[in-house]
Structure formats: C-alpha cells, structure tokens
mmCIF file of C-alpha atoms and ligand atoms in Angstrom:
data_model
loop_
_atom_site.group_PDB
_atom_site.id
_atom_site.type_symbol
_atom_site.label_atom_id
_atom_site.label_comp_id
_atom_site.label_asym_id
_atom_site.label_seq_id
_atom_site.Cartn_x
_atom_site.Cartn_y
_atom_site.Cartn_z
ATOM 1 C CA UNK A 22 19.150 -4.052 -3.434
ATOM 2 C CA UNK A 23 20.131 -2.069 -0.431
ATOM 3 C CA UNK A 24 17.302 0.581 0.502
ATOM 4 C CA UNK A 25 18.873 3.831 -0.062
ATOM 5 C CA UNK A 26 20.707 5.559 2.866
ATOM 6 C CA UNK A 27 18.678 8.087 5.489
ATOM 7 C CA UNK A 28 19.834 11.344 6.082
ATOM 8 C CA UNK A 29 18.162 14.415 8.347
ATOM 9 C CA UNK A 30 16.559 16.443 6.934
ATOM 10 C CA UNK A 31 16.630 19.278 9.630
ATOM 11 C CA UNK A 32 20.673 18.561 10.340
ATOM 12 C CA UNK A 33 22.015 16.768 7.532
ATOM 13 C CA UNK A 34 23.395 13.960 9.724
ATOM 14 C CA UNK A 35 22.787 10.393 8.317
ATOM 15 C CA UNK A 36 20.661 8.338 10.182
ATOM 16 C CA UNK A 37 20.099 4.584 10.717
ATOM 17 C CA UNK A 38 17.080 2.252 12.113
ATOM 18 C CA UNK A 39 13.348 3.892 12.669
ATOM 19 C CA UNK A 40 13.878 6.069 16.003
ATOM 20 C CA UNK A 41 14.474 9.947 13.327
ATOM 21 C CA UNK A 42 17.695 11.610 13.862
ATOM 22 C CA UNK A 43 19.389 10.744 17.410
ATOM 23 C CA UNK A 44 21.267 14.280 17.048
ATOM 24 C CA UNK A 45 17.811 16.373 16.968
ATOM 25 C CA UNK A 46 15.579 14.162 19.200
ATOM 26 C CA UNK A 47 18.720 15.177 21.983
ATOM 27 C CA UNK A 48 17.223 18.698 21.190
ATOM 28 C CA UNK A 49 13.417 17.219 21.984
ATOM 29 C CA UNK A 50 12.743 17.699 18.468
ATOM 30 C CA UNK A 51 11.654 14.216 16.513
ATOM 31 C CA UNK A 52 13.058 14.759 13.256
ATOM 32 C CA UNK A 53 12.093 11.663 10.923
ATOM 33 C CA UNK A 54 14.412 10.932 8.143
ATOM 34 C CA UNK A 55 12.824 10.230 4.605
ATOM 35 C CA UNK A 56 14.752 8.629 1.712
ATOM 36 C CA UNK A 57 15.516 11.388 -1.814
ATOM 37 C CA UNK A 58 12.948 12.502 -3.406
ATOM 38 C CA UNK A 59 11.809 10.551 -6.484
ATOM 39 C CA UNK A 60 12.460 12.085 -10.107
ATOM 40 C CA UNK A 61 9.137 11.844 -11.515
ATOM 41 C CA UNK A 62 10.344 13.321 -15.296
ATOM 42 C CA UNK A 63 9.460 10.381 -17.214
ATOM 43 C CA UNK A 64 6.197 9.455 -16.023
ATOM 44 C CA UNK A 65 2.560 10.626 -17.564
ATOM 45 C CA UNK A 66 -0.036 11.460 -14.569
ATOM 46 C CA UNK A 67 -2.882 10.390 -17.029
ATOM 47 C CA UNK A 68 -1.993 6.444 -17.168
ATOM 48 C CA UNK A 69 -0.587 6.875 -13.461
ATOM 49 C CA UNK A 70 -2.218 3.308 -12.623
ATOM 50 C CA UNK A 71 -3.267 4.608 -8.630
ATOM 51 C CA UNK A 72 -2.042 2.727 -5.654
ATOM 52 C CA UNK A 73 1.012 3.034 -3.358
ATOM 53 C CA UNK A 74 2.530 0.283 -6.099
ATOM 54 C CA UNK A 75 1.351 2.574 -8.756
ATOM 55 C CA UNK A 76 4.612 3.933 -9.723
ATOM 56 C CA UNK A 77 7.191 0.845 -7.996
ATOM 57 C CA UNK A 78 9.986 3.125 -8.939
ATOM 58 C CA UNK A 79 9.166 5.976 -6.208
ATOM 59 C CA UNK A 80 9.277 3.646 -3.481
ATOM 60 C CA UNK A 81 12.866 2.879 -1.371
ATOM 61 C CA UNK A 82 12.270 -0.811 -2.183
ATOM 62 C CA UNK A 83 12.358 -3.708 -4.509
ATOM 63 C CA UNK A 84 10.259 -6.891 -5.353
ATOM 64 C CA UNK A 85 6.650 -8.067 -5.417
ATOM 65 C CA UNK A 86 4.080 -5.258 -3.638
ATOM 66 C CA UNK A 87 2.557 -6.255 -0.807
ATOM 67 C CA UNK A 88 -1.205 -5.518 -1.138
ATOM 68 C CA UNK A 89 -4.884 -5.243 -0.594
ATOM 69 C CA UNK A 90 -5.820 -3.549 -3.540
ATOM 70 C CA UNK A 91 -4.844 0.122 -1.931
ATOM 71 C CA UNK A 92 -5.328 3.326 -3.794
ATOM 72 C CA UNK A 93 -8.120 4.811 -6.538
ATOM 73 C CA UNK A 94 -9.856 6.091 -3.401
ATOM 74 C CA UNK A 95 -12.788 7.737 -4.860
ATOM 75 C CA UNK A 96 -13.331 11.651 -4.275
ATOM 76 C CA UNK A 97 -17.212 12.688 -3.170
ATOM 77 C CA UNK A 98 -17.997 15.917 -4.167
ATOM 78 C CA UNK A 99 -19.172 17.166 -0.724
ATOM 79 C CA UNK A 100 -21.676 20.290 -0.333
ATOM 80 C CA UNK A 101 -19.781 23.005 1.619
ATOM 81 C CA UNK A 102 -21.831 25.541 3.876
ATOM 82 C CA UNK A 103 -21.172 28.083 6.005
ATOM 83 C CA UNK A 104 -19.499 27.598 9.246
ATOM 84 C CA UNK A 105 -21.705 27.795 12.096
ATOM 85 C CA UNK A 106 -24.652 25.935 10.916
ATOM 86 C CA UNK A 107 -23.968 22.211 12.534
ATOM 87 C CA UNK A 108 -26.051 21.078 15.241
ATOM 88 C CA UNK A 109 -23.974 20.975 18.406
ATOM 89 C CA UNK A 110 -23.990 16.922 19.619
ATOM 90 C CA UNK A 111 -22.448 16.254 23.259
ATOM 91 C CA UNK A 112 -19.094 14.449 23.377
ATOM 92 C CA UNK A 113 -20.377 11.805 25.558
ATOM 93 C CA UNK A 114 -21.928 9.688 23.029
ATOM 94 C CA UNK A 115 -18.311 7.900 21.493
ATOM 95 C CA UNK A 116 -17.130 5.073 23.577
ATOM 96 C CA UNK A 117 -13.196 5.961 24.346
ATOM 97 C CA UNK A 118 -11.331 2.814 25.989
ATOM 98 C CA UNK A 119 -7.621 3.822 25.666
ATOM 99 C CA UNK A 120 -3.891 3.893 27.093
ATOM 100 C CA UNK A 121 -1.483 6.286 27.431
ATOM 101 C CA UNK A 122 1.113 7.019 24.240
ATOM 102 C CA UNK A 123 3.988 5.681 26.914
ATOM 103 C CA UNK A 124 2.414 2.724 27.379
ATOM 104 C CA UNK A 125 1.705 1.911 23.610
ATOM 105 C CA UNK A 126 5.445 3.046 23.059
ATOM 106 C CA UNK A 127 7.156 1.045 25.469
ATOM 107 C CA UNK A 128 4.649 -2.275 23.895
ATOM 108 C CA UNK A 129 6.091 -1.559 20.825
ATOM 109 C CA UNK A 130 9.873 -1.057 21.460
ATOM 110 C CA UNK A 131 9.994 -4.366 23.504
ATOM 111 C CA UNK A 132 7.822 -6.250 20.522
ATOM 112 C CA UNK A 133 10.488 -4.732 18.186
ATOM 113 C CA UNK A 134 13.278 -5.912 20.258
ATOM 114 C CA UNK A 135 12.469 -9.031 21.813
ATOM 115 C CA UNK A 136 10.166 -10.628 19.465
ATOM 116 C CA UNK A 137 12.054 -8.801 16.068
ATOM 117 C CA UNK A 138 8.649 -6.973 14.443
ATOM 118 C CA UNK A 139 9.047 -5.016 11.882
ATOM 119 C CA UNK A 140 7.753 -1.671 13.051
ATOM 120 C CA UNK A 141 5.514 0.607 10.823
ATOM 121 C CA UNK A 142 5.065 3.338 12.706
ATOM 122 C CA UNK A 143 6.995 5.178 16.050
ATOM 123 C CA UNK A 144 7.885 3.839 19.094
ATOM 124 C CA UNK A 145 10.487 6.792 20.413
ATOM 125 C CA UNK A 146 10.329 10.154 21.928
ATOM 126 C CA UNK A 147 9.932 12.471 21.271
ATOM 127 C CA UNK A 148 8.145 10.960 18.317
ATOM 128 C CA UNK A 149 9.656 11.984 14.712
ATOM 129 C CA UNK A 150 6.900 10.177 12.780
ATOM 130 C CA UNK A 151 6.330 6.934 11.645
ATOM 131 C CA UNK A 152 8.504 4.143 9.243
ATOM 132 C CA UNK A 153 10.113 6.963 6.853
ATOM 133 C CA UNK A 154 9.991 3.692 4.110
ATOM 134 C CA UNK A 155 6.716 2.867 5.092
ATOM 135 C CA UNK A 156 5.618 6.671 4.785
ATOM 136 C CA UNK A 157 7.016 6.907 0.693
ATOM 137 C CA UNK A 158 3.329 5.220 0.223
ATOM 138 C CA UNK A 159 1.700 8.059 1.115
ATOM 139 C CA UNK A 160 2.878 9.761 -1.685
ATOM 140 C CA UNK A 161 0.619 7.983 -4.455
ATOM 141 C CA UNK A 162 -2.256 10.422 -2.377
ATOM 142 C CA UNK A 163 -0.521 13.263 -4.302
ATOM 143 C CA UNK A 164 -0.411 11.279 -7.350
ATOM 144 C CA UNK A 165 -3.984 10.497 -7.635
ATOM 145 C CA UNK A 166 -5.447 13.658 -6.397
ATOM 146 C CA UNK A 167 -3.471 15.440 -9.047
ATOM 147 C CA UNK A 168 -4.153 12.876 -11.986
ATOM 148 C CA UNK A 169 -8.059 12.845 -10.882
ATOM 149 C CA UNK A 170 -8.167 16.977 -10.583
ATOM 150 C CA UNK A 171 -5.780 17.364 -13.984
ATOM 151 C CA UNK A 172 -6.664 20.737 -15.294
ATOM 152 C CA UNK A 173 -7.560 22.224 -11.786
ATOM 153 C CA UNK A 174 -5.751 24.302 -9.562
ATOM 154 C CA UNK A 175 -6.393 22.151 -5.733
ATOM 155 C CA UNK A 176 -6.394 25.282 -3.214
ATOM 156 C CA UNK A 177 -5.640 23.118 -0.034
ATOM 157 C CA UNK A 178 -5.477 19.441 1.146
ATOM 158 C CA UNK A 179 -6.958 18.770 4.478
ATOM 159 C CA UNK A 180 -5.368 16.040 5.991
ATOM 160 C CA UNK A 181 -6.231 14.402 9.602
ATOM 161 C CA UNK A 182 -3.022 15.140 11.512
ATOM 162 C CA UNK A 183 -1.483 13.855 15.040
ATOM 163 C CA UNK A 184 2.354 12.385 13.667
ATOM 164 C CA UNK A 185 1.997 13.897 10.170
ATOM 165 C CA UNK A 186 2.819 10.906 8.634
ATOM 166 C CA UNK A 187 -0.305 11.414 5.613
ATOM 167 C CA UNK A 188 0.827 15.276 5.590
ATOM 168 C CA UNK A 189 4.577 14.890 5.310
ATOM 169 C CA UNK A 190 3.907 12.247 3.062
ATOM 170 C CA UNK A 191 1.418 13.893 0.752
ATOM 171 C CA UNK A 192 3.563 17.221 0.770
ATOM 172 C CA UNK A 193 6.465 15.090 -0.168
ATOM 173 C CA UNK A 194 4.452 13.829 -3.710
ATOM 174 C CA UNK A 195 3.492 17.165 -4.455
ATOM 175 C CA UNK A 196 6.968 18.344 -4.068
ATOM 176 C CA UNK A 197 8.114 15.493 -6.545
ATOM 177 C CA UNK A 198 5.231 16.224 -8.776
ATOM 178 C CA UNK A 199 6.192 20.183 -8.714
ATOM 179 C CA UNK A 200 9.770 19.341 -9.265
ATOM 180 C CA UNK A 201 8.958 16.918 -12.611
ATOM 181 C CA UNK A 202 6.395 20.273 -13.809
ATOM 182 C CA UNK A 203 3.344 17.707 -13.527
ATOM 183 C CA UNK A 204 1.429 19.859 -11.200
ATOM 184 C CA UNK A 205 1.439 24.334 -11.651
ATOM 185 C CA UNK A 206 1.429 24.684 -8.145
ATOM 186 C CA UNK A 207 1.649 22.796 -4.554
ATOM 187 C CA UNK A 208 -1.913 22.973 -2.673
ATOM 188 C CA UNK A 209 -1.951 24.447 0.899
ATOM 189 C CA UNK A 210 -1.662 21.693 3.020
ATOM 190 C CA UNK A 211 -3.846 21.994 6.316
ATOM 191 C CA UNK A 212 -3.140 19.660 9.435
ATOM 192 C CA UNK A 213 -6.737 18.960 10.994
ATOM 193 C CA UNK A 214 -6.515 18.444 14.435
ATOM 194 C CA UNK A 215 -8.856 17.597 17.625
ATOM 195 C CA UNK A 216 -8.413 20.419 19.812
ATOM 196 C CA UNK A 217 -7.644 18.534 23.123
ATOM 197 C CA UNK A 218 -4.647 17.648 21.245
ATOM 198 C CA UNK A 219 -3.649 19.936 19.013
ATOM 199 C CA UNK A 220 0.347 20.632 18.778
ATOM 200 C CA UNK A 221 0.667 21.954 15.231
ATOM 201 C CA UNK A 222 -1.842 24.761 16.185
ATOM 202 C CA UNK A 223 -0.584 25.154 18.909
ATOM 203 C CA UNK A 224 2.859 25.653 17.071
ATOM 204 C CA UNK A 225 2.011 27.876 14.155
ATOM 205 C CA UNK A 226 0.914 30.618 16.775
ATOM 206 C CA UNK A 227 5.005 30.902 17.367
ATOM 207 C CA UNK A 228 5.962 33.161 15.169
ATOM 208 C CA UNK A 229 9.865 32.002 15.377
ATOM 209 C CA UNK A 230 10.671 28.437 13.449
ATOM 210 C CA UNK A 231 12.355 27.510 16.578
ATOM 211 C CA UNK A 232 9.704 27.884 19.107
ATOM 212 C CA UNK A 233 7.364 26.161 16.903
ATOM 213 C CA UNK A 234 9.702 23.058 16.872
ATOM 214 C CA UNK A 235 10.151 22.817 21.148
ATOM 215 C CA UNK A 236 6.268 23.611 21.255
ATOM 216 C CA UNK A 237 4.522 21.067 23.434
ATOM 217 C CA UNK A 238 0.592 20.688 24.853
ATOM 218 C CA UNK A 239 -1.154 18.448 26.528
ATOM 219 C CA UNK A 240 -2.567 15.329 24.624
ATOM 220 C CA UNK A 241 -5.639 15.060 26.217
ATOM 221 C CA UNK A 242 -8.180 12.260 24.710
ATOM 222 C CA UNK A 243 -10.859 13.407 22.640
ATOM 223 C CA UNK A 244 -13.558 11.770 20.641
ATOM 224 C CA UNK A 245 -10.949 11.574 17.752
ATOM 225 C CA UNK A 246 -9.341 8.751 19.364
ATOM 226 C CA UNK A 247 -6.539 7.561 16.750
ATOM 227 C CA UNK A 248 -5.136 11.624 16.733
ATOM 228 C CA UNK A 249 -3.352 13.012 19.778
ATOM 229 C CA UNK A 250 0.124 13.942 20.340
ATOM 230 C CA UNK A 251 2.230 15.830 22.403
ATOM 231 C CA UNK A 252 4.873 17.388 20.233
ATOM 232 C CA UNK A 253 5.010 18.745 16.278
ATOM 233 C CA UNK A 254 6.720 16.284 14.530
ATOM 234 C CA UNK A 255 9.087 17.994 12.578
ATOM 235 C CA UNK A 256 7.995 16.515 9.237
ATOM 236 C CA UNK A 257 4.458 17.738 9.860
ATOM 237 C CA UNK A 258 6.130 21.340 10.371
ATOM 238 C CA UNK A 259 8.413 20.967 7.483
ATOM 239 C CA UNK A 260 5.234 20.120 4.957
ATOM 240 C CA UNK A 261 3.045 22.949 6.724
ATOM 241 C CA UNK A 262 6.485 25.622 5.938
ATOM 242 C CA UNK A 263 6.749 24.254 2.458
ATOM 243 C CA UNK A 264 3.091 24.474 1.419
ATOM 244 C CA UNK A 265 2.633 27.988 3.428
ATOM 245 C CA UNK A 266 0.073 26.017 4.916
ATOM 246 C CA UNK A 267 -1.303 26.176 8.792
ATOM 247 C CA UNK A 268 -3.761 24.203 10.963
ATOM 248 C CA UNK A 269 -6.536 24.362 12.489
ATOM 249 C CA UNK A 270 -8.421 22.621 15.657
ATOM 250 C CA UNK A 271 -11.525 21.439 15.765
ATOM 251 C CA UNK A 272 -13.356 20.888 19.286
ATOM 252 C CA UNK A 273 -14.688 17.425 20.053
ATOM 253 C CA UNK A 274 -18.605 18.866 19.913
ATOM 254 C CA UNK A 275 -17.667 20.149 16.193
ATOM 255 C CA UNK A 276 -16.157 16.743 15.043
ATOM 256 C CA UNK A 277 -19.059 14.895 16.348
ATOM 257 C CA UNK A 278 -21.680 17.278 14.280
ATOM 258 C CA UNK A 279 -19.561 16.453 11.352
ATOM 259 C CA UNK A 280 -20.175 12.792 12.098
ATOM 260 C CA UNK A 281 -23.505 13.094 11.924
ATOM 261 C CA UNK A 282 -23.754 15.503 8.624
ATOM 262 C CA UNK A 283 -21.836 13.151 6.952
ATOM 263 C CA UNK A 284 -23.159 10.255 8.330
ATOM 264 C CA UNK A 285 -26.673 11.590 6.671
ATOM 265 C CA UNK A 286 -25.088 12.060 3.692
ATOM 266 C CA UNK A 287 -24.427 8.685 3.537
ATOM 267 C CA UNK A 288 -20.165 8.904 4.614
ATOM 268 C CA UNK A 289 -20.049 7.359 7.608
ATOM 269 C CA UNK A 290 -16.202 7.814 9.002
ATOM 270 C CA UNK A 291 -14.718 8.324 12.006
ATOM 271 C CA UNK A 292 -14.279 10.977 14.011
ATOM 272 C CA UNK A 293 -10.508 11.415 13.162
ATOM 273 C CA UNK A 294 -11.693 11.369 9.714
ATOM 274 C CA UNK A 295 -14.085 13.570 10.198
ATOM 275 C CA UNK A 296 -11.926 16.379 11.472
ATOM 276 C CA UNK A 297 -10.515 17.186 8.540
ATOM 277 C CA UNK A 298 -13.918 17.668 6.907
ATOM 278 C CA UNK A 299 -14.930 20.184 9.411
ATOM 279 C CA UNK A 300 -11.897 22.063 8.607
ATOM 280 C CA UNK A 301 -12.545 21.931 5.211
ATOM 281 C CA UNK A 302 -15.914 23.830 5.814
ATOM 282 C CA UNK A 303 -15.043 26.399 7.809
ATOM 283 C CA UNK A 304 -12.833 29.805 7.266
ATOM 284 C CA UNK A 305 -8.904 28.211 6.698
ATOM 285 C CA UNK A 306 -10.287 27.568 3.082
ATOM 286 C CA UNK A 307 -11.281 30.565 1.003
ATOM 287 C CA UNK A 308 -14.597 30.712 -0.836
ATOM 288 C CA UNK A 309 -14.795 29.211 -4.111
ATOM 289 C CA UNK A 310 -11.492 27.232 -3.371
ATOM 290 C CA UNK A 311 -10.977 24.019 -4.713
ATOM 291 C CA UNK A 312 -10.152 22.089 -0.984
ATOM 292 C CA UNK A 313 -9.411 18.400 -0.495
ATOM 293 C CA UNK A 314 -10.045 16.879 2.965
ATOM 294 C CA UNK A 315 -8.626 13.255 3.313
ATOM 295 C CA UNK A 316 -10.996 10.694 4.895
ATOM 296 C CA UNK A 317 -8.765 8.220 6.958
ATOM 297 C CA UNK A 318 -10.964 5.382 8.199
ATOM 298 C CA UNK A 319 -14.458 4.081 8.290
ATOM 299 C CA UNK A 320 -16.716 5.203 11.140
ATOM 300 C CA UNK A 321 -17.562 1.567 11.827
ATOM 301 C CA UNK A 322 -14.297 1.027 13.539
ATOM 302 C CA UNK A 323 -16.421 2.899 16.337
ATOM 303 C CA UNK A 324 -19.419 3.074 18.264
ATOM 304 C CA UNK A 325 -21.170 6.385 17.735
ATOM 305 C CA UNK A 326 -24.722 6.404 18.385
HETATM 306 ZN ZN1 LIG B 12 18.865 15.959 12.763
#
C-alpha cells in the first residue's frame, strides 16, 4: 500500500519527497509536511501496548516493524527546586568536535542522491524538519505519557528542541488523543533550547505569527551539541501555537549544572537532554504543575568530566 499523500500544512499545497513544501521554503520558511492525523476512536489507552509499533495503525506504513524494542520509557519522578540553586560549572569541561550544519547537509543530499539512502532526517534549507513518516513515531510519546499519567491533568511537556521533530511530533499525538476524547486537555508543550542557539525563543518574542516564522539567529555551538539551528521550523511553531505553549533558553553554564544534579541523582544524560530538565525546574512551569521533560539520549555518548 501506497503511503498516504503529503500536503502543507501552512499552504495547503501537496507535497512530494522529504525537502517540506517547495512553495514555503521559497518564502525561507521550512514547512514540513506530515501525513492526516490518525483517528484514535476505537482504541483503549489502558492496553495501549507502548512503542512507536504500539498502535501499527497510526503509522503512514505497512508490514513488519522495524525494531529495537523502542518505547515504555520509564518516567523518574524527579525532585524539583527552586531556580537559582545549581552550582554554576564552566563550559569548558565538554569536549565539542563538530562541523558546520552546511557541511552535514550537503553529506547528506549527495549520500541521498548518489548512493540512494533513505534519509531520516533533513538535508534542505531552510530546514522544515526531519522524515515527516519517520516523525509519526514520535507520536507513541503522547500515547504513553497519557496512558502512564491516566487520571492526571500533565501541565506541560518539556521537550529538547533544535528541528522540533519530538515537539511537532508529540503535539501531533496529543492532538489525535484530544480529538478521540482520550485525554481532557493538551499539555503546554515547551521547546528547551541551548541559548547559543535558540530560534524558537528567539521567535516567540515576535508578537506577529509572521515575524516569528522569518525569525533567524545565529547557531552558535554550545555544550548541547546535537541542538542548534538557525531558523524555527515551522512545525515546532505550529505545536508551540497549538499547545499555547512557549520556550525557553537555557545557557550552556545552566545545562552543565543540570548534568551534574542529575548525574548525582543517578541520570546521567546528555547535555541536550539535560536542557529540557533545567527548564522544567525553573519559572515556565507553575508551582505544583504536573511537568514532563523528555530525556533524549544517554550522557555516555559524551565526555563530561
Ligand atoms: Zn507550504
């Protein structure tokens, strides 16, 4: 079976191959173009099984899953405290070996093209996200948090943001969830960014929809090495408008002190990972708030000393 077709969401136009909507990217806005929205009206969130391949149905494809045991991440109750109260550790102390975005863009269009790889994630610019079939896994996140929290209103969902893939993808299960009546509400969704690279902030301090789409910063390396992007992509924006949500930027000093706190408590992720927890502590989440922050990727994937 054919996947289904792509359309824009921003324009309407349809769309083919992985590269967003030709027709806004002329405007310098990357506009990524997701398949329908699943109609989750039959299904029961308390045997929802977990896993991207949880629900086969809600994914744009067919046939056996492709898998290493994905999904049922666990959530860790984490002690929040008042902002203000982490030790301040220098920047210096994460290893950072890296090439530009351009360079990694123009690797992947000629692997794509020459050498006919299937590509996961963006390659264009300006970017409008990653694989919009790919990204339908990102849903199940919605899924699970809601099955696992049943009976609890979740405030906001922090999410570690540089393409939006997670958020768009995340906002995109909640809407399906909201639209079936399994969840009461949508959570606040939060984009956690480093602030050396920090667009959606950046963004969200235009008050006009239309500013906040053209808005571009600097992507300047920080010690959350796997975030950092020039541009909003639209699908990050669209999730943030949806949710009534905003975001937040964290300096590299901050994201390195949450390292460490969680690092003593035994969680020891990254520093793109991390970002999202420092958000979660501090003043974009209201006291007594029920708050999410996603946890990306394993600290050991770095050097931090
Ligand atoms: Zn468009």
């Amino acid at each position: 079976m054919a996947p289904p077709p792509l359309h824009c969401p921003r324009c309407g136009r349809p769309a083919e191959g992985f590269e967003g909507c030709r027709s806004c990217a002329s405007e310098g806005i990357g506009v990524n173009t997701p398949p329908p929205l699943a109609d989750l009206t039959s299904h029961h969130l308390a045997v929802y099984p977990g896993g991207p391949w949880g629900w086969p149905g809600t994914l744009p494809t067919t046939g056996p899953p492709v898998t290493l045991g994905e999904g049922n991440t666990p959530n860790i109750r984490l002690r929040r405290e008042l902002p203000g109260t982490q030790p301040s550790v220098g920047a210096g102390e994460l290893w950072l070996n890296r090439g530009s975005s351009a360079e990694r863009n123009a690797a992947m269009a000629q692997s794509v093209a020459e050498r006919g790889w299937y590509p996961l994630t963006s390659y264009s610019s300006p970017s409008p996200g990653g694989n919009p079939y790919a990204n339908e896994g990102y849903k199940s996140v919605a899924y699970e948090l809601a099955r696992d929290f049943a009976g609890r209103a979740i405030g906001a969902v922090v999410v570690p943001t540089s393409r939006a893939d997670l958020l768009a993808g995340i906002g995109r299960g909640f809407r399906e969830l909201a639209a079936a009546g399994l969840v009461a509400q949508m959570p606040r969704l939060v984009a956690a960014e480093p602030a050396r690279s920090a667009p959606f902030t950046a963004a969200l301090r235009c008050a006009d929809r239309a500013d906040q789409e053209l808005t571009r910063v600097t992507d300047r390396p920080s010690v959350a090495f796997s975030l950092g992007e020039e541009r909003p992509c639209w699908q990050g924006l669209d999730a943030l408008w949806r949710s009534h949500g905003t975001a937040v930027a964290v300096t590299d000093d901050a994201i390195m002190a949450e390292c460490r706190r969680l690092a003593a408590e035994g969680l020891i992720m990254e520093p793109s990972s991390a970002v999202a927890v420092a958000v979660a502590r501090g003043p974009a989440v209201a006291p007594g708030e029920l708050v999410v922050a996603v946890g990306t990727a394993t600290g050991l994937k770095g050097l931090v000393s």
